[in-house]
CSV table of N, CA and C in Angstrom, one decimal:
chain,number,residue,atom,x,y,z
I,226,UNK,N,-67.0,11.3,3.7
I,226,UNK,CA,-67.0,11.4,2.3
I,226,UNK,C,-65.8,10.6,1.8
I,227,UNK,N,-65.9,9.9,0.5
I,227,UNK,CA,-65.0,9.3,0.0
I,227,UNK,C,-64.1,10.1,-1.1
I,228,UNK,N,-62.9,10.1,-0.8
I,228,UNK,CA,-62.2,10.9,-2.1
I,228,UNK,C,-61.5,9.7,-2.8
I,229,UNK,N,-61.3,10.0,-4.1
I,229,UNK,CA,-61.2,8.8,-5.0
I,229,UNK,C,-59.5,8.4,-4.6
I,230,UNK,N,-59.5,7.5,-4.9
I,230,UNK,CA,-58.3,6.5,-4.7
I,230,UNK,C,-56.6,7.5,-5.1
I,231,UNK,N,-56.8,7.6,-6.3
I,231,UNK,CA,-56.2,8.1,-7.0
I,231,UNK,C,-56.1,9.7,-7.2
I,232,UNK,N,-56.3,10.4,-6.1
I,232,UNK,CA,-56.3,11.8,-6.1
I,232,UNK,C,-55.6,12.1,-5.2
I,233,UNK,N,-54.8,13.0,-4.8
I,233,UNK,CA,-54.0,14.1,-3.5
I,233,UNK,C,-54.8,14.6,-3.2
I,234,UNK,N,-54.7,14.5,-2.0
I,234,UNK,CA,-55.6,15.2,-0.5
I,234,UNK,C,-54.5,16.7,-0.2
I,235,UNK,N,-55.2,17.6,0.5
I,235,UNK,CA,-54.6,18.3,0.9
I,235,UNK,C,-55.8,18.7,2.1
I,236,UNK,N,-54.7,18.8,3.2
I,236,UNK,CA,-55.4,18.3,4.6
I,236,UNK,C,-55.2,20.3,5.4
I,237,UNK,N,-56.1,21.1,5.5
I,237,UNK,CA,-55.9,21.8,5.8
I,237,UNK,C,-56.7,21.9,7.3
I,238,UNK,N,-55.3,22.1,8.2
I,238,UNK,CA,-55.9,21.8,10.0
I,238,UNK,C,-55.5,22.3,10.8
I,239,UNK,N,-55.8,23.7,11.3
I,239,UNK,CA,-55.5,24.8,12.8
I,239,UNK,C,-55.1,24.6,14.0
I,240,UNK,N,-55.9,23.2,14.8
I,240,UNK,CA,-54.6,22.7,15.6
I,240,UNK,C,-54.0,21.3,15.4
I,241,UNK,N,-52.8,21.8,16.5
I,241,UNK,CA,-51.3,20.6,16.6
I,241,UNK,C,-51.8,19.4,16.3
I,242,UNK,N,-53.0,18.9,17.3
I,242,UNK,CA,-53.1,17.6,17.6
I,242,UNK,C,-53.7,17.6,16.3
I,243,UNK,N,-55.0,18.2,15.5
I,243,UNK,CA,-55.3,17.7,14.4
I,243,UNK,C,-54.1,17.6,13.6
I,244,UNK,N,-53.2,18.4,13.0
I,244,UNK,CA,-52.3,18.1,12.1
I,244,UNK,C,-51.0,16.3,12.2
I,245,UNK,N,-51.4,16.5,13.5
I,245,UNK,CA,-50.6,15.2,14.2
I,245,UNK,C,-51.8,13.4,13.8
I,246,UNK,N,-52.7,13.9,13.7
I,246,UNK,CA,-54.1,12.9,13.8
I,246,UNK,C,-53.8,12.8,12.0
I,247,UNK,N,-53.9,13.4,11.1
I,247,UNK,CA,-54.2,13.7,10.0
I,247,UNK,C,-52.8,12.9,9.8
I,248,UNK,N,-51.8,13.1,9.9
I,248,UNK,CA,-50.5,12.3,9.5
I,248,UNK,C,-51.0,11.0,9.8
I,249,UNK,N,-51.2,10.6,11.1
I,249,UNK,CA,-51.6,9.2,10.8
I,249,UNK,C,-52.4,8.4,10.1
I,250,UNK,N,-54.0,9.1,9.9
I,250,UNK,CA,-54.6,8.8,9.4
I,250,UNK,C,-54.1,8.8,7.9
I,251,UNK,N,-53.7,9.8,7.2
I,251,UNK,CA,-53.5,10.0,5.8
I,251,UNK,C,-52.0,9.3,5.3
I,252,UNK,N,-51.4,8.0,5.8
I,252,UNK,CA,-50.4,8.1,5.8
I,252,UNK,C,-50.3,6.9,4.3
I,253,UNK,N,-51.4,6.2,4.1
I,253,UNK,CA,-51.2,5.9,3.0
I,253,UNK,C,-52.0,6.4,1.5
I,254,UNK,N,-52.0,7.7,1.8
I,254,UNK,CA,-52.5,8.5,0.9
I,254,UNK,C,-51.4,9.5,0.5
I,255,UNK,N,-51.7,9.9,-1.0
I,255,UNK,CA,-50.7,10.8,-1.1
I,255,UNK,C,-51.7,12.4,-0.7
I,256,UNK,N,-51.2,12.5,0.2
I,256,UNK,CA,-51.2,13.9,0.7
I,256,UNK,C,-50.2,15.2,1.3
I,257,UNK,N,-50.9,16.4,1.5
I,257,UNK,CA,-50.1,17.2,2.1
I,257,UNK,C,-51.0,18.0,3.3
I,258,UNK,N,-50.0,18.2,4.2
I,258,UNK,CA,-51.4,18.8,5.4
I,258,UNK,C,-50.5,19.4,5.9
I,259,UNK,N,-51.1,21.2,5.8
I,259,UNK,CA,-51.5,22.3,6.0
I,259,UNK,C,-51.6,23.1,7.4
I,260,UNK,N,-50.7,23.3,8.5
I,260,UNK,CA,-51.3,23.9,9.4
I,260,UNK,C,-51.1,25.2,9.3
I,261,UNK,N,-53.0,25.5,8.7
I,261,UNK,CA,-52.9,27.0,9.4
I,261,UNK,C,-54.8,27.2,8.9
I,262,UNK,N,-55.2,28.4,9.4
I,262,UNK,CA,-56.5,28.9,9.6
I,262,UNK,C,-56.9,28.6,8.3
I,263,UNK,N,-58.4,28.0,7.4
I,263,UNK,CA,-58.5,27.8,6.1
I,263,UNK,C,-58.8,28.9,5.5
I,264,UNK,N,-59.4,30.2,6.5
I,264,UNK,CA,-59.2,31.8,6.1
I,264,UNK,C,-58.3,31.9,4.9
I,265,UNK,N,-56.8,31.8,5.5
I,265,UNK,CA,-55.5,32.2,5.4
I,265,UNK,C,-54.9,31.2,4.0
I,266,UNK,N,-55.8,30.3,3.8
I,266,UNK,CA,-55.8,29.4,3.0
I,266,UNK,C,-55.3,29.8,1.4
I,267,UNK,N,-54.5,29.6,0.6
I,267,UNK,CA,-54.3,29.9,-1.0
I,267,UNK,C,-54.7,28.7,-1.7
I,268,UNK,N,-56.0,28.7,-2.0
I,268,UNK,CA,-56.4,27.0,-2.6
I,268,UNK,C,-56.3,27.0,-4.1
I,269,UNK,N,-56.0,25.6,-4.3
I,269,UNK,CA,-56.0,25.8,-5.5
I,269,UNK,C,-57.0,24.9,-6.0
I,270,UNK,N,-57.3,25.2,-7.6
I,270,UNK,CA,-58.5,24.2,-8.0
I,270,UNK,C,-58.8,22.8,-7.3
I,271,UNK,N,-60.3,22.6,-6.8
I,271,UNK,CA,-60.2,20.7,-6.2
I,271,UNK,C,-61.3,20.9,-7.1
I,272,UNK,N,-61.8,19.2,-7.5
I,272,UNK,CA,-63.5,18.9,-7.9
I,272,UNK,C,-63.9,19.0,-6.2
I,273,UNK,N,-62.8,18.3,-5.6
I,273,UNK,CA,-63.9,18.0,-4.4
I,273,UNK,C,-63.9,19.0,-3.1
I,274,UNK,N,-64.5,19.3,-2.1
I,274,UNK,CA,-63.9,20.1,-1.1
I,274,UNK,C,-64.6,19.2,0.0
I,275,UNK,N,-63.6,18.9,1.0
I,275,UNK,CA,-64.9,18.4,2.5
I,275,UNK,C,-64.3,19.2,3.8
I,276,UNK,N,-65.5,20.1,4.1
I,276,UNK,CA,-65.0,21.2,5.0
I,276,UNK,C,-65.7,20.1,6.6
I,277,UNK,N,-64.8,20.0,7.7
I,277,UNK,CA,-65.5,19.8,8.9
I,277,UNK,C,-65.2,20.7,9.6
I,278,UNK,N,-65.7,21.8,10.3
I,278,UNK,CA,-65.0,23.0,10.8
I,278,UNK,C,-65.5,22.3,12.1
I,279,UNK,N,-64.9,23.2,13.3
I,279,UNK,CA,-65.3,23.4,14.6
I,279,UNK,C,-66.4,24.3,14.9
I,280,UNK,N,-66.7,23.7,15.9
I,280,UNK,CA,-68.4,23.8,16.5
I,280,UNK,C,-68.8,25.5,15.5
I,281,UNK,N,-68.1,26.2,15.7
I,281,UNK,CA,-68.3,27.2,15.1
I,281,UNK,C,-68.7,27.7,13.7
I,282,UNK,N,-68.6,26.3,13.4
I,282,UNK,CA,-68.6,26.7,11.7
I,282,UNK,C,-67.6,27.5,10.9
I,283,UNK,N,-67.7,27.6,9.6
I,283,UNK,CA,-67.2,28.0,8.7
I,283,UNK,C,-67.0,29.7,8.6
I,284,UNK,N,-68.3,29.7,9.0
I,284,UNK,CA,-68.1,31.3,8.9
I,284,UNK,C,-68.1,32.4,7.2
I,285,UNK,N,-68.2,33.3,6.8
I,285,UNK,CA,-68.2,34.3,5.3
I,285,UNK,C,-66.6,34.4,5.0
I,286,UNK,N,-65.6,34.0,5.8
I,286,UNK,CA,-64.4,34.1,5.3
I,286,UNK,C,-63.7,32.6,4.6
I,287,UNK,N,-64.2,31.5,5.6
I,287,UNK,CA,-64.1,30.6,5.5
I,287,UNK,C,-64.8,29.7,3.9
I,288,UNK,N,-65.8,29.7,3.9
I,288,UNK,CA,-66.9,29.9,2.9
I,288,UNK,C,-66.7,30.3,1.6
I,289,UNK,N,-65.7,32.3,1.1
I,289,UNK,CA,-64.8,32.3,0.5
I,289,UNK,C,-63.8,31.8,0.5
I,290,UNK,N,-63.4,31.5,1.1
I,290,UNK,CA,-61.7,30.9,0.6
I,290,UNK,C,-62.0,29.3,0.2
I,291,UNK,N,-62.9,28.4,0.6
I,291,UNK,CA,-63.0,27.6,0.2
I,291,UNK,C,-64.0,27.7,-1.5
I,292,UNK,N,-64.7,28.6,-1.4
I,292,UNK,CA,-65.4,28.4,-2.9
I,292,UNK,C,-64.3,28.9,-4.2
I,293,UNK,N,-63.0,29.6,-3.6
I,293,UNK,CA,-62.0,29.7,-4.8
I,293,UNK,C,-61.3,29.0,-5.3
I,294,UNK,N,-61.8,27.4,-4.8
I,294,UNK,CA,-61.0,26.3,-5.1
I,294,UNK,C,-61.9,25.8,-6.5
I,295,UNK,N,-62.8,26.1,-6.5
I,295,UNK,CA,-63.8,26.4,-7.6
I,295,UNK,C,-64.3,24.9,-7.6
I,296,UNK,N,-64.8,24.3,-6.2
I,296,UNK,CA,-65.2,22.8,-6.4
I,296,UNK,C,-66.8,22.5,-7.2
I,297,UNK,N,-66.5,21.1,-7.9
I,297,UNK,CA,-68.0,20.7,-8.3
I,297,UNK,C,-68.9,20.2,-7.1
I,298,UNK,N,-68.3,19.7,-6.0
I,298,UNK,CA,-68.8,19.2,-5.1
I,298,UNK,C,-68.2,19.8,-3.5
I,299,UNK,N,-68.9,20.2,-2.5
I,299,UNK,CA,-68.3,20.6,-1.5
I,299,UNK,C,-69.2,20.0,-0.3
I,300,UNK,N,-69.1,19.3,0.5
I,300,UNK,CA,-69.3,18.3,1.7
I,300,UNK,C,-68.9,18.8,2.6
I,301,UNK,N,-70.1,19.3,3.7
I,301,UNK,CA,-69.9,20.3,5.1
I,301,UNK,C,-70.5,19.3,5.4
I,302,UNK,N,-69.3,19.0,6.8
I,302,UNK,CA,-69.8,18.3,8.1
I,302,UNK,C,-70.1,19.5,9.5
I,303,UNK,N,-71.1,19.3,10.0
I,303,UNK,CA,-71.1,20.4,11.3
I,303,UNK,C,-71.8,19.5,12.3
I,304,UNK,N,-70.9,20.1,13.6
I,304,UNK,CA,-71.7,19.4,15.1
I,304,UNK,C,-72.5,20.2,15.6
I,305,UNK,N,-73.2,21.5,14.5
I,305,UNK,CA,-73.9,22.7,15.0
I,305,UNK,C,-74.8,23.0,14.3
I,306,UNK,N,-76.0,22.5,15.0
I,306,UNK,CA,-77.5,23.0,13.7
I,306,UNK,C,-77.4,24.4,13.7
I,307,UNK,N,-77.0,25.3,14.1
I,307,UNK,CA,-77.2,27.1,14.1
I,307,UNK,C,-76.0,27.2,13.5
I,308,UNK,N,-75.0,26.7,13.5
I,308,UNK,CA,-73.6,27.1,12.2
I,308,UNK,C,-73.8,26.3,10.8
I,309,UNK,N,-74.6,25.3,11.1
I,309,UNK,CA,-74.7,24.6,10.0
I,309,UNK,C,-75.4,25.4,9.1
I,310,UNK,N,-76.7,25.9,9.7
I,310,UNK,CA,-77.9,26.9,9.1
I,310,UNK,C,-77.1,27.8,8.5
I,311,UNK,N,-76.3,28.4,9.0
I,311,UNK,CA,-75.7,29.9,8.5
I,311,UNK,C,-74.3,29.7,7.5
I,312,UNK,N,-74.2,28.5,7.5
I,312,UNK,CA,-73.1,28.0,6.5
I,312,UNK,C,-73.8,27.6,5.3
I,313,UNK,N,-74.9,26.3,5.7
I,313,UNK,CA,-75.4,26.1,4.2
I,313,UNK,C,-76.1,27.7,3.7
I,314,UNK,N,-76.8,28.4,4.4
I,314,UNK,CA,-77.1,29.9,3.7
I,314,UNK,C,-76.3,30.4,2.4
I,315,UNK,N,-74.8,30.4,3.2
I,315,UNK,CA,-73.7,31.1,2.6
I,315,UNK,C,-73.3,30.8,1.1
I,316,UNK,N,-73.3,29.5,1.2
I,316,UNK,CA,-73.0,28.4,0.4
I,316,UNK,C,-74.6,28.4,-0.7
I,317,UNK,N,-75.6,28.3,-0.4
I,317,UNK,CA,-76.7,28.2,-1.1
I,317,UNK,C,-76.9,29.9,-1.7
I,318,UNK,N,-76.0,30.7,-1.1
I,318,UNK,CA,-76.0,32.2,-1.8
I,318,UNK,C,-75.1,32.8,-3.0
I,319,UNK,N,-74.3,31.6,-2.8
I,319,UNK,CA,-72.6,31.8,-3.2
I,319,UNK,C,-73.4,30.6,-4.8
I,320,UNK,N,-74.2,30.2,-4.9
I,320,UNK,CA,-74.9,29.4,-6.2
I,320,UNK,C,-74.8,27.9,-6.2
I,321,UNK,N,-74.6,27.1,-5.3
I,321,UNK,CA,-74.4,25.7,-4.8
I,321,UNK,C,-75.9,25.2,-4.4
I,322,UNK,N,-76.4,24.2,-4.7
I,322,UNK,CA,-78.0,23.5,-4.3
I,322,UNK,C,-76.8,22.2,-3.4
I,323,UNK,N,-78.1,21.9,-2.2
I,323,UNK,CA,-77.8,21.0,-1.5
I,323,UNK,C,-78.3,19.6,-2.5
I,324,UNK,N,-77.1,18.7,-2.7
I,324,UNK,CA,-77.9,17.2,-3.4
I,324,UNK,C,-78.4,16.5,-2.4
I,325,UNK,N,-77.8,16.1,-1.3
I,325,UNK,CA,-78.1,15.2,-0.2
I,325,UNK,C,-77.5,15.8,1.2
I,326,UNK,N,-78.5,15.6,1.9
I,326,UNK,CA,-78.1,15.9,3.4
I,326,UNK,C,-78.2,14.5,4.7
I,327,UNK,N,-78.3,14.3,5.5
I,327,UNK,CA,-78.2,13.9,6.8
I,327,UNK,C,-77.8,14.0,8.0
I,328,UNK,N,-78.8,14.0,9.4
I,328,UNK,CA,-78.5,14.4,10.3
I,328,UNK,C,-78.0,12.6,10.8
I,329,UNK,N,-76.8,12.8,11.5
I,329,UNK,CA,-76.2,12.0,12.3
I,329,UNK,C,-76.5,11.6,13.8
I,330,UNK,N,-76.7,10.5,14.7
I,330,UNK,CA,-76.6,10.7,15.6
I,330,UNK,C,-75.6,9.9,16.5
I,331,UNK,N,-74.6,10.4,16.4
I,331,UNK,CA,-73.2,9.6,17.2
I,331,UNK,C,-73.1,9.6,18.3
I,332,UNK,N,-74.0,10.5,19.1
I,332,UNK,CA,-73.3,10.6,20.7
I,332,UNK,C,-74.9,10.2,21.3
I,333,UNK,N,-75.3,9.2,21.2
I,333,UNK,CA,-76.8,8.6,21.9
I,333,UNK,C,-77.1,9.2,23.2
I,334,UNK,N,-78.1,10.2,23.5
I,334,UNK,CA,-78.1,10.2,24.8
I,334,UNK,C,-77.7,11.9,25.3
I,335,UNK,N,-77.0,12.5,24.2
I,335,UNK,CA,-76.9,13.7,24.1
I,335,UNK,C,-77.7,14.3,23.2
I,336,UNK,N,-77.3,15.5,23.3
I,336,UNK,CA,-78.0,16.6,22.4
I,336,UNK,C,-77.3,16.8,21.3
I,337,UNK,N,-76.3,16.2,21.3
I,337,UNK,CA,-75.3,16.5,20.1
I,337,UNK,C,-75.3,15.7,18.7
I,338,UNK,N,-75.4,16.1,17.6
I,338,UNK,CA,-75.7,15.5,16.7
I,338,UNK,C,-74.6,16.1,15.4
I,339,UNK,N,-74.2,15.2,14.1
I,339,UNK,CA,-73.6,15.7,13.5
I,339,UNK,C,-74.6,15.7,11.9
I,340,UNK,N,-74.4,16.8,11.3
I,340,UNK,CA,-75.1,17.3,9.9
I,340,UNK,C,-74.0,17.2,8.7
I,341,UNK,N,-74.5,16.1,8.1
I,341,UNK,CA,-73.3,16.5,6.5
I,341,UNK,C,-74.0,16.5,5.5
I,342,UNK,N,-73.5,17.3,4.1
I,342,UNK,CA,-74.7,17.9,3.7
I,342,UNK,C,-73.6,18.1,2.4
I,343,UNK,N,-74.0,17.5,1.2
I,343,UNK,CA,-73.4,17.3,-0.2
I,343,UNK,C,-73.9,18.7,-0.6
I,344,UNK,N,-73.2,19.5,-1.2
I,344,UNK,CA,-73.7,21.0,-2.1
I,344,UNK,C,-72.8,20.7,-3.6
I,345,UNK,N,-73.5,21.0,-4.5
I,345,UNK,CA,-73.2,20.8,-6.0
I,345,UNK,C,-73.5,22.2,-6.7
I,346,UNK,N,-72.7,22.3,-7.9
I,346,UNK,CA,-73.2,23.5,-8.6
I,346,UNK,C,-74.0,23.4,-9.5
């Protein structure tokens, strides 16, 4: 997903090495990054949200804490068709319609595939 030019990121990421990856990558953006569980998260209003959780997904805690940021748009990336299913649910229960989805296929040759999937209110 593209976040506009002109906006603060705020990079919320559970482990080291991600929070270490995120510095580099975000380094000419004005951002701030967050290590800690996005559970545990105090969000504040975004338009945008782009959750990529681990294999696990998001989860009903996860899911809340991110819908209190009260986004117009929220962009789940998942490497998991069975977390992805049980996230977009959550999200499609919580009053969000899917605008656009696609399945990815990055790792040729495996079974692994990646799902991102635009939800609007």
């Amino acid at each position: 997903a593209t976040v506009g030019r002109n906006r603060p990121v705020i990079a919320i990421e559970r482990g080291r090495d991600s929070v270490a990856d995120a510095r580099i990558n975000l380094t000419a953006r004005e951002a701030r990054i967050v290590k800690a569980d996005v559970e545990r998260w105090r969000p504040s209003p975004a338009p945008v949200v782009v959750a990529d959780p681990a294999r696990e997904g998001l989860g009903k805690r996860a899911v809340k804490t991110l819908l209190r940021a009260d986004p117009s748009v929220l962009v789940l990336v998942s490497c998991d068709p069975s977390s992805f299913g049980r996230d977009a649910a959550l999200l499609l229960d919580a009053g969000l319609h899917v605008d656009r989805w696609t399945v990815l296929d990055m790792f040729p040759g495996t079974s692994h595939v990646e799902t991102v999937a635009r939800f609007t209110r």
